Amino acid sequence: MASRMANHNKRMLLTVAWIFLFPLAIWTAVQMTSNQPNINVVDLGIISFLAIVVSCFPIKVMNTNISFMSGINLAVFLYYGLTVALYMTLLSVLAMFISLKVHVIKEYYRYMANTLMFSWLIICESTVFHLLGGEVGPFAGDESINLIPVVAYVLTGLVLNHVGLYFIVKVLYEEDVAFFERDAVWDFVSEVLAIPVGLMLYVLYSQLGRPGIFYVGLPFLSLSIIINLYHVSQQINDALQKASEIGQQLSEHLKVNHILDVFIERLIGFMNVDFAFIYDADAGEHLKIIRQYESEEGILTTVPIKKHEAISGRVWSTGKSIRYSKLKPWRQISDVFFQGKAHSVLSVPMIRNQKIVGIITFASKEKHAFQKHHLIILEILANYLAVAIDNARNYESTKLKSEQCPLTGLYNYRYFESILTEMYQNYEYFRKQFSIILLDIDHFKKVNDTYGHQSGNEVLILLARRLEEFIGDRGTVARYGGEEFIILLPESGDRAGIQVAEQLRSVISDQGFDIHNDLTDQCRHTIYITASIGVATAPHQGEDALTLVRNADRAMYTGAKQQGRNKVAAYIG
């Protein structure tokens, strides 16, 4: 609230200053203008058009804008004087802001700050120019141009422009910027290059009149447009190259979560993304969120989306991408999902085998954050992502089947043996004991004979769930085979292993199992079972995985089953 009030006060002070100082700047410019030649409205209109185009299409060099606008202003100043040059400067400033799509009403303070600054800046330039003996008016061919006032005029504008912009950004926008950055060097280069351009335009216009404008303006306009088109094509080529790299990275991962992590991390760095939703469209009548991202926590709102609803639902129903650069066309949706903080949005379908399998929706706090080439790139990457997720899911499913007991859903012994072997390989580094528990259901054949094999399978499934619930994240539970189960307890010595085994024996014997009688009355019955349990601890009770399991098996049979069952026995040896 305090920050908002401070900004409001600053803008009020700026408005008051502009109301008084901007008209004063115009009056001062008029008073300082003398010996102004007759104004040719047509010529001035052509020069104004040239200034507007140059402002809207600066030359791109190494991602930096170089504009010859100051050269045009210099020529106008040298020929017409301060008043017309002030008009041309203000026109170029307005054209620049309009090309940047700065809202005239909502961001009025930006227009005020810059028009006020540039008005007084050109008055200072003119003052320095005249103090050094410079004169304005048409160039006579038998005279030479005094370069000292011209160079001083340009350098004065460069210095004051840099100081003024730094003040505006630091104070008005409250952004933390350095006084001298790389852009200052390019500003200097731009001003130096503008001097010969301005002098050329000034001389040719003085000698040839209107054709002189075209002799200078058309080549520079053509060059500026061509370089901008090249810059745009270069941006697209770079974007396509990045898309190819991201697509390759997606194909290198075989887990869905890893794929989504890579996709989000690369795209938020590549595009100006503040919020992101990735939806699964195969989840039923609503889109299912499989990943979301927000640069500012607590903004995103999760709302169930059906077809035709919101941005993502419309993309789902039509199969066509949506891109909005302003808030107005989708304000209500932004209010619901992004608390109105998102201005730009981009949403594309994920298509696999000509079917929409998901939706990707990106949003940004900035206006015009997503360009047409961003849409093209995201459509390409969306299909990459759809294929990568499908491949990962198939891999995970196949891998799970190879590791899982199909009846109980527990890990099978082959997988258990692999992680047990890995524990032995890591022992030399961690030097921590670990134990295994092997249990066998007592008299399980009697359960099958009494209630049927289907009911016996039901007991195995219920016991598997009970073991998982009891062990939790303390270890790994697997089916050893038949009615036998095996458990790995990392970082557990022999005492801890025996203690867990005793608790497990009680958990099995003290709680009944509700099963269906598959042989006789077809009713539900609660039966009680017991288990004989053997414990062995590595490394001193088994030098490798096979030996450790064999010793736990010996403890179970000799120390538990042969001693009356429903007992826990530890291997001694």
PDB file of C-alpha atoms in Angstrom, residues 316-514:
ATOM      1  CA  TRP A 316      -9.251 -28.641 -26.257  1.00  0.00           C
ATOM      2  CA  SER A 317     -12.579 -28.405 -28.090  1.00  0.00           C
ATOM      3  CA  THR A 318     -11.337 -26.713 -31.281  1.00  0.00           C
ATOM      4  CA  GLY A 319      -7.811 -28.093 -31.584  1.00  0.00           C
ATOM      5  CA  LYS A 320      -6.649 -24.583 -32.505  1.00  0.00           C
ATOM      6  CA  SER A 321      -4.055 -22.550 -30.632  1.00  0.00           C
ATOM      7  CA  ILE A 322      -4.917 -19.256 -28.927  1.00  0.00           C
ATOM      8  CA  ARG A 323      -2.662 -16.220 -28.452  1.00  0.00           C
ATOM      9  CA  TYR A 324      -3.698 -12.978 -26.765  1.00  0.00           C
ATOM     10  CA  SER A 325      -1.239 -10.100 -26.368  1.00  0.00           C
ATOM     11  CA  LYS A 326      -3.485  -7.910 -24.223  1.00  0.00           C
ATOM     12  CA  LEU A 327      -5.686  -8.468 -21.202  1.00  0.00           C
ATOM     13  CA  LYS A 328      -8.912  -7.064 -22.677  1.00  0.00           C
ATOM     14  CA  PRO A 329     -10.027 -10.109 -24.789  1.00  0.00           C
ATOM     15  CA  TRP A 330      -9.685 -12.523 -21.867  1.00  0.00           C
ATOM     16  CA  ARG A 331      -9.847 -10.349 -18.750  1.00  0.00           C
ATOM     17  CA  GLN A 332     -12.496 -12.453 -16.993  1.00  0.00           C
ATOM     18  CA  ILE A 333     -10.504 -15.665 -17.470  1.00  0.00           C
ATOM     19  CA  SER A 334      -7.318 -13.987 -16.228  1.00  0.00           C
ATOM     20  CA  ASP A 335      -9.181 -12.822 -13.126  1.00  0.00           C
ATOM     21  CA  VAL A 336     -10.301 -16.391 -12.365  1.00  0.00           C
ATOM     22  CA  PHE A 337      -7.060 -18.272 -13.016  1.00  0.00           C
ATOM     23  CA  PHE A 338      -4.318 -15.646 -12.561  1.00  0.00           C
ATOM     24  CA  GLN A 339      -5.954 -13.061 -10.259  1.00  0.00           C
ATOM     25  CA  GLY A 340      -5.872 -10.644 -13.194  1.00  0.00           C
ATOM     26  CA  LYS A 341      -2.044 -10.448 -13.139  1.00  0.00           C
ATOM     27  CA  ALA A 342      -1.520 -12.161 -16.503  1.00  0.00           C
ATOM     28  CA  HIS A 343      -1.777  -9.943 -19.586  1.00  0.00           C
ATOM     29  CA  SER A 344      -0.493 -12.210 -22.372  1.00  0.00           C
ATOM     30  CA  VAL A 345      -1.525 -15.828 -22.863  1.00  0.00           C
ATOM     31  CA  LEU A 346      -0.503 -18.606 -25.231  1.00  0.00           C
ATOM     32  CA  SER A 347      -2.258 -21.972 -25.354  1.00  0.00           C
ATOM     33  CA  VAL A 348      -1.592 -24.867 -27.751  1.00  0.00           C
ATOM     34  CA  PRO A 349      -2.836 -28.468 -28.054  1.00  0.00           C
ATOM     35  CA  MET A 350      -0.594 -31.487 -27.578  1.00  0.00           C
ATOM     36  CA  ILE A 351      -1.400 -33.832 -30.460  1.00  0.00           C
ATOM     37  CA  ARG A 352      -0.417 -37.479 -30.848  1.00  0.00           C
ATOM     38  CA  ASN A 353      -1.801 -39.760 -33.564  1.00  0.00           C
ATOM     39  CA  GLN A 354      -4.160 -36.949 -34.669  1.00  0.00           C
ATOM     40  CA  LYS A 355      -5.728 -36.869 -31.207  1.00  0.00           C
ATOM     41  CA  ILE A 356      -5.530 -34.082 -28.615  1.00  0.00           C
ATOM     42  CA  VAL A 357      -3.885 -35.640 -25.564  1.00  0.00           C
ATOM     43  CA  GLY A 358      -3.044 -32.490 -23.619  1.00  0.00           C
ATOM     44  CA  ILE A 359      -3.004 -28.711 -23.467  1.00  0.00           C
ATOM     45  CA  ILE A 360      -0.118 -26.336 -22.713  1.00  0.00           C
ATOM     46  CA  THR A 361      -1.060 -22.860 -21.488  1.00  0.00           C
ATOM     47  CA  PHE A 362       1.542 -20.164 -20.791  1.00  0.00           C
ATOM     48  CA  ALA A 363       0.801 -16.709 -19.399  1.00  0.00           C
ATOM     49  CA  SER A 364       2.906 -13.623 -18.770  1.00  0.00           C
ATOM     50  CA  LYS A 365       2.528 -10.479 -16.715  1.00  0.00           C
ATOM     51  CA  GLU A 366       3.873  -8.492 -19.678  1.00  0.00           C
ATOM     52  CA  LYS A 367       1.866  -7.282 -22.654  1.00  0.00           C
ATOM     53  CA  HIS A 368       2.851  -8.643 -26.073  1.00  0.00           C
ATOM     54  CA  ALA A 369       5.087 -11.216 -24.384  1.00  0.00           C
ATOM     55  CA  PHE A 370       4.394 -13.934 -26.948  1.00  0.00           C
ATOM     56  CA  GLN A 371       5.057 -13.338 -30.641  1.00  0.00           C
ATOM     57  CA  LYS A 372       3.999 -15.418 -33.642  1.00  0.00           C
ATOM     58  CA  HIS A 373       7.263 -17.333 -33.698  1.00  0.00           C
ATOM     59  CA  HIS A 374       6.706 -18.264 -30.020  1.00  0.00           C
ATOM     60  CA  LEU A 375       3.384 -19.798 -31.059  1.00  0.00           C
ATOM     61  CA  ILE A 376       5.017 -21.801 -33.849  1.00  0.00           C
ATOM     62  CA  ILE A 377       7.801 -23.031 -31.576  1.00  0.00           C
ATOM     63  CA  LEU A 378       5.423 -24.028 -28.793  1.00  0.00           C
ATOM     64  CA  GLU A 379       3.197 -25.950 -31.240  1.00  0.00           C
ATOM     65  CA  ILE A 380       6.245 -27.901 -32.401  1.00  0.00           C
ATOM     66  CA  LEU A 381       7.442 -28.572 -28.858  1.00  0.00           C
ATOM     67  CA  ALA A 382       3.930 -29.538 -27.726  1.00  0.00           C
ATOM     68  CA  ASN A 383       3.982 -32.461 -30.138  1.00  0.00           C
ATOM     69  CA  TYR A 384       7.514 -33.361 -29.021  1.00  0.00           C
ATOM     70  CA  LEU A 385       6.241 -33.350 -25.439  1.00  0.00           C
ATOM     71  CA  ALA A 386       3.208 -35.514 -26.274  1.00  0.00           C
ATOM     72  CA  VAL A 387       5.406 -38.180 -27.886  1.00  0.00           C
ATOM     73  CA  ALA A 388       8.018 -38.012 -25.103  1.00  0.00           C
ATOM     74  CA  ILE A 389       5.372 -38.422 -22.362  1.00  0.00           C
ATOM     75  CA  ASP A 390       3.779 -41.346 -24.208  1.00  0.00           C
ATOM     76  CA  ASN A 391       7.150 -43.072 -24.615  1.00  0.00           C
ATOM     77  CA  ALA A 392       7.996 -42.468 -20.960  1.00  0.00           C
ATOM     78  CA  ARG A 393       4.659 -43.847 -19.789  1.00  0.00           C
ATOM     79  CA  ASN A 394       5.115 -46.962 -21.928  1.00  0.00           C
ATOM     80  CA  TYR A 395       8.617 -47.398 -20.549  1.00  0.00           C
ATOM     81  CA  GLU A 396       7.455 -46.914 -16.961  1.00  0.00           C
ATOM     82  CA  SER A 397       4.599 -49.359 -17.489  1.00  0.00           C
ATOM     83  CA  THR A 398       6.893 -51.979 -18.996  1.00  0.00           C
ATOM     84  CA  LYS A 399       9.491 -51.419 -16.307  1.00  0.00           C
ATOM     85  CA  LEU A 400       6.869 -51.701 -13.586  1.00  0.00           C
ATOM     86  CA  LYS A 401       5.554 -54.966 -15.001  1.00  0.00           C
ATOM     87  CA  SER A 402       9.071 -56.387 -15.055  1.00  0.00           C
ATOM     88  CA  GLU A 403       9.561 -55.381 -11.406  1.00  0.00           C
ATOM     89  CA  GLN A 404       6.106 -56.076 -10.022  1.00  0.00           C
ATOM     90  CA  CYS A 405       4.264 -59.128  -8.803  1.00  0.00           C
ATOM     91  CA  PRO A 406       1.078 -59.193 -10.925  1.00  0.00           C
ATOM     92  CA  LEU A 407      -1.058 -60.576  -8.066  1.00  0.00           C
ATOM     93  CA  THR A 408      -0.062 -58.483  -5.058  1.00  0.00           C
ATOM     94  CA  GLY A 409       1.348 -55.386  -6.757  1.00  0.00           C
ATOM     95  CA  LEU A 410       4.511 -55.689  -4.646  1.00  0.00           C
ATOM     96  CA  TYR A 411       7.990 -55.750  -6.121  1.00  0.00           C
ATOM     97  CA  ASN A 412       9.002 -59.172  -7.363  1.00  0.00           C
ATOM     98  CA  TYR A 413      12.057 -60.977  -6.057  1.00  0.00           C
ATOM     99  CA  ARG A 414      14.166 -60.182  -9.162  1.00  0.00           C
ATOM    100  CA  TYR A 415      13.846 -56.458  -8.470  1.00  0.00           C
ATOM    101  CA  PHE A 416      14.346 -57.010  -4.727  1.00  0.00           C
ATOM    102  CA  GLU A 417      17.553 -58.911  -5.427  1.00  0.00           C
ATOM    103  CA  SER A 418      18.851 -56.013  -7.578  1.00  0.00           C
ATOM    104  CA  ILE A 419      18.374 -53.398  -4.842  1.00  0.00           C
ATOM    105  CA  LEU A 420      19.800 -55.784  -2.228  1.00  0.00           C
ATOM    106  CA  THR A 421      22.892 -56.225  -4.413  1.00  0.00           C
ATOM    107  CA  GLU A 422      23.128 -52.453  -4.741  1.00  0.00           C
ATOM    108  CA  MET A 423      23.049 -52.173  -0.928  1.00  0.00           C
ATOM    109  CA  TYR A 424      26.115 -54.433  -0.780  1.00  0.00           C
ATOM    110  CA  GLN A 425      27.877 -52.353  -3.431  1.00  0.00           C
ATOM    111  CA  ASN A 426      27.244 -49.163  -1.432  1.00  0.00           C
ATOM    112  CA  TYR A 427      28.248 -50.665   1.916  1.00  0.00           C
ATOM    113  CA  GLU A 428      31.947 -49.898   1.474  1.00  0.00           C
ATOM    114  CA  TYR A 429      31.038 -46.219   1.148  1.00  0.00           C
ATOM    115  CA  PHE A 430      28.268 -45.831   3.734  1.00  0.00           C
ATOM    116  CA  ARG A 431      29.435 -48.526   6.211  1.00  0.00           C
ATOM    117  CA  LYS A 432      25.915 -48.951   7.599  1.00  0.00           C
ATOM    118  CA  GLN A 433      24.306 -52.292   8.474  1.00  0.00           C
ATOM    119  CA  PHE A 434      21.045 -53.376   6.894  1.00  0.00           C
ATOM    120  CA  SER A 435      18.689 -56.268   7.593  1.00  0.00           C
ATOM    121  CA  ILE A 436      16.222 -58.425   5.704  1.00  0.00           C
ATOM    122  CA  ILE A 437      13.080 -60.071   7.037  1.00  0.00           C
ATOM    123  CA  LEU A 438      11.784 -63.236   5.387  1.00  0.00           C
ATOM    124  CA  LEU A 439       8.311 -64.428   6.388  1.00  0.00           C
ATOM    125  CA  ASP A 440       6.233 -67.428   5.415  1.00  0.00           C
ATOM    126  CA  ILE A 441       2.485 -67.794   6.140  1.00  0.00           C
ATOM    127  CA  ASP A 442       1.845 -70.748   8.474  1.00  0.00           C
ATOM    128  CA  HIS A 443      -0.463 -73.524   7.200  1.00  0.00           C
ATOM    129  CA  PHE A 444      -1.373 -71.562   4.074  1.00  0.00           C
ATOM    130  CA  LYS A 445      -2.365 -74.770   2.272  1.00  0.00           C
ATOM    131  CA  LYS A 446      -5.189 -75.138   4.795  1.00  0.00           C
ATOM    132  CA  VAL A 447      -6.558 -71.744   3.746  1.00  0.00           C
ATOM    133  CA  ASN A 448      -6.601 -72.819   0.101  1.00  0.00           C
ATOM    134  CA  ASP A 449      -8.201 -76.166   0.918  1.00  0.00           C
ATOM    135  CA  THR A 450     -10.878 -74.603   3.147  1.00  0.00           C
ATOM    136  CA  TYR A 451     -11.841 -71.462   1.236  1.00  0.00           C
ATOM    137  CA  GLY A 452     -10.433 -71.987  -2.266  1.00  0.00           C
ATOM    138  CA  HIS A 453      -7.397 -70.752  -4.139  1.00  0.00           C
ATOM    139  CA  GLN A 454      -9.119 -67.499  -5.077  1.00  0.00           C
ATOM    140  CA  SER A 455      -9.672 -66.784  -1.405  1.00  0.00           C
ATOM    141  CA  GLY A 456      -6.031 -67.693  -0.767  1.00  0.00           C
ATOM    142  CA  ASN A 457      -5.011 -65.131  -3.365  1.00  0.00           C
ATOM    143  CA  GLU A 458      -7.224 -62.621  -1.575  1.00  0.00           C
ATOM    144  CA  VAL A 459      -5.292 -63.289   1.659  1.00  0.00           C
ATOM    145  CA  LEU A 460      -1.993 -62.708  -0.158  1.00  0.00           C
ATOM    146  CA  ILE A 461      -3.240 -59.390  -1.560  1.00  0.00           C
ATOM    147  CA  LEU A 462      -4.576 -58.200   1.813  1.00  0.00           C
ATOM    148  CA  LEU A 463      -1.357 -59.216   3.547  1.00  0.00           C
ATOM    149  CA  ALA A 464       0.686 -57.369   0.924  1.00  0.00           C
ATOM    150  CA  ARG A 465      -1.263 -54.159   1.634  1.00  0.00           C
ATOM    151  CA  ARG A 466      -0.826 -54.655   5.381  1.00  0.00           C
ATOM    152  CA  LEU A 467       2.926 -55.141   5.008  1.00  0.00           C
ATOM    153  CA  GLU A 468       3.252 -52.024   2.845  1.00  0.00           C
ATOM    154  CA  GLU A 469       1.244 -49.960   5.308  1.00  0.00           C
ATOM    155  CA  PHE A 470       3.280 -51.160   8.269  1.00  0.00           C
ATOM    156  CA  ILE A 471       6.730 -50.781   6.680  1.00  0.00           C
ATOM    157  CA  GLY A 472       5.932 -47.525   4.872  1.00  0.00           C
ATOM    158  CA  ASP A 473       9.070 -45.642   3.849  1.00  0.00           C
ATOM    159  CA  ARG A 474      11.248 -47.529   6.324  1.00  0.00           C
ATOM    160  CA  GLY A 475      12.053 -50.235   3.767  1.00  0.00           C
ATOM    161  CA  THR A 476      11.098 -52.213   0.675  1.00  0.00           C
ATOM    162  CA  VAL A 477       8.528 -55.028   0.610  1.00  0.00           C
ATOM    163  CA  ALA A 478       8.585 -57.726  -2.075  1.00  0.00           C
ATOM    164  CA  ARG A 479       6.960 -61.073  -2.748  1.00  0.00           C
ATOM    165  CA  TYR A 480       9.553 -63.804  -2.480  1.00  0.00           C
ATOM    166  CA  GLY A 481       7.343 -66.508  -3.977  1.00  0.00           C
ATOM    167  CA  GLY A 482       4.219 -68.504  -3.093  1.00  0.00           C
ATOM    168  CA  GLU A 483       3.152 -67.448   0.407  1.00  0.00           C
ATOM    169  CA  GLU A 484       6.563 -65.970   1.284  1.00  0.00           C
ATOM    170  CA  PHE A 485       7.397 -62.255   1.523  1.00  0.00           C
ATOM    171  CA  ILE A 486      10.717 -60.506   1.983  1.00  0.00           C
ATOM    172  CA  ILE A 487      11.502 -57.055   3.404  1.00  0.00           C
ATOM    173  CA  LEU A 488      14.646 -54.914   3.216  1.00  0.00           C
ATOM    174  CA  LEU A 489      15.354 -52.525   6.101  1.00  0.00           C
ATOM    175  CA  PRO A 490      18.185 -50.068   5.252  1.00  0.00           C
ATOM    176  CA  GLU A 491      20.283 -48.730   8.107  1.00  0.00           C
ATOM    177  CA  SER A 492      18.892 -51.359  10.522  1.00  0.00           C
ATOM    178  CA  GLY A 493      21.129 -53.530  12.654  1.00  0.00           C
ATOM    179  CA  ASP A 494      20.207 -56.943  14.088  1.00  0.00           C
ATOM    180  CA  ARG A 495      18.361 -55.560  17.131  1.00  0.00           C
ATOM    181  CA  ALA A 496      16.315 -53.109  15.064  1.00  0.00           C
ATOM    182  CA  GLY A 497      15.560 -55.841  12.535  1.00  0.00           C
ATOM    183  CA  ILE A 498      14.317 -58.254  15.217  1.00  0.00           C
ATOM    184  CA  GLN A 499      12.206 -55.519  16.831  1.00  0.00           C
ATOM    185  CA  VAL A 500      10.473 -54.690  13.507  1.00  0.00           C
ATOM    186  CA  ALA A 501       9.962 -58.383  12.837  1.00  0.00           C
ATOM    187  CA  GLU A 502       8.255 -58.906  16.224  1.00  0.00           C
ATOM    188  CA  GLN A 503       5.951 -55.963  15.593  1.00  0.00           C
ATOM    189  CA  LEU A 504       5.208 -57.342  12.152  1.00  0.00           C
ATOM    190  CA  ARG A 505       4.356 -60.778  13.570  1.00  0.00           C
ATOM    191  CA  SER A 506       1.770 -59.153  15.846  1.00  0.00           C
ATOM    192  CA  VAL A 507       0.347 -57.053  13.026  1.00  0.00           C
ATOM    193  CA  ILE A 508      -0.239 -60.231  11.029  1.00  0.00           C
ATOM    194  CA  SER A 509      -1.596 -62.462  13.797  1.00  0.00           C
ATOM    195  CA  ASP A 510      -3.671 -60.011  15.825  1.00  0.00           C
ATOM    196  CA  GLN A 511      -5.780 -58.607  12.991  1.00  0.00           C
ATOM    197  CA  GLY A 512      -8.129 -60.756  10.951  1.00  0.00           C
ATOM    198  CA  PHE A 513      -8.465 -60.937   7.153  1.00  0.00           C
ATOM    199  CA  ASP A 514     -11.900 -60.450   5.630  1.00  0.00           C
TER     200      ASP A 514
END
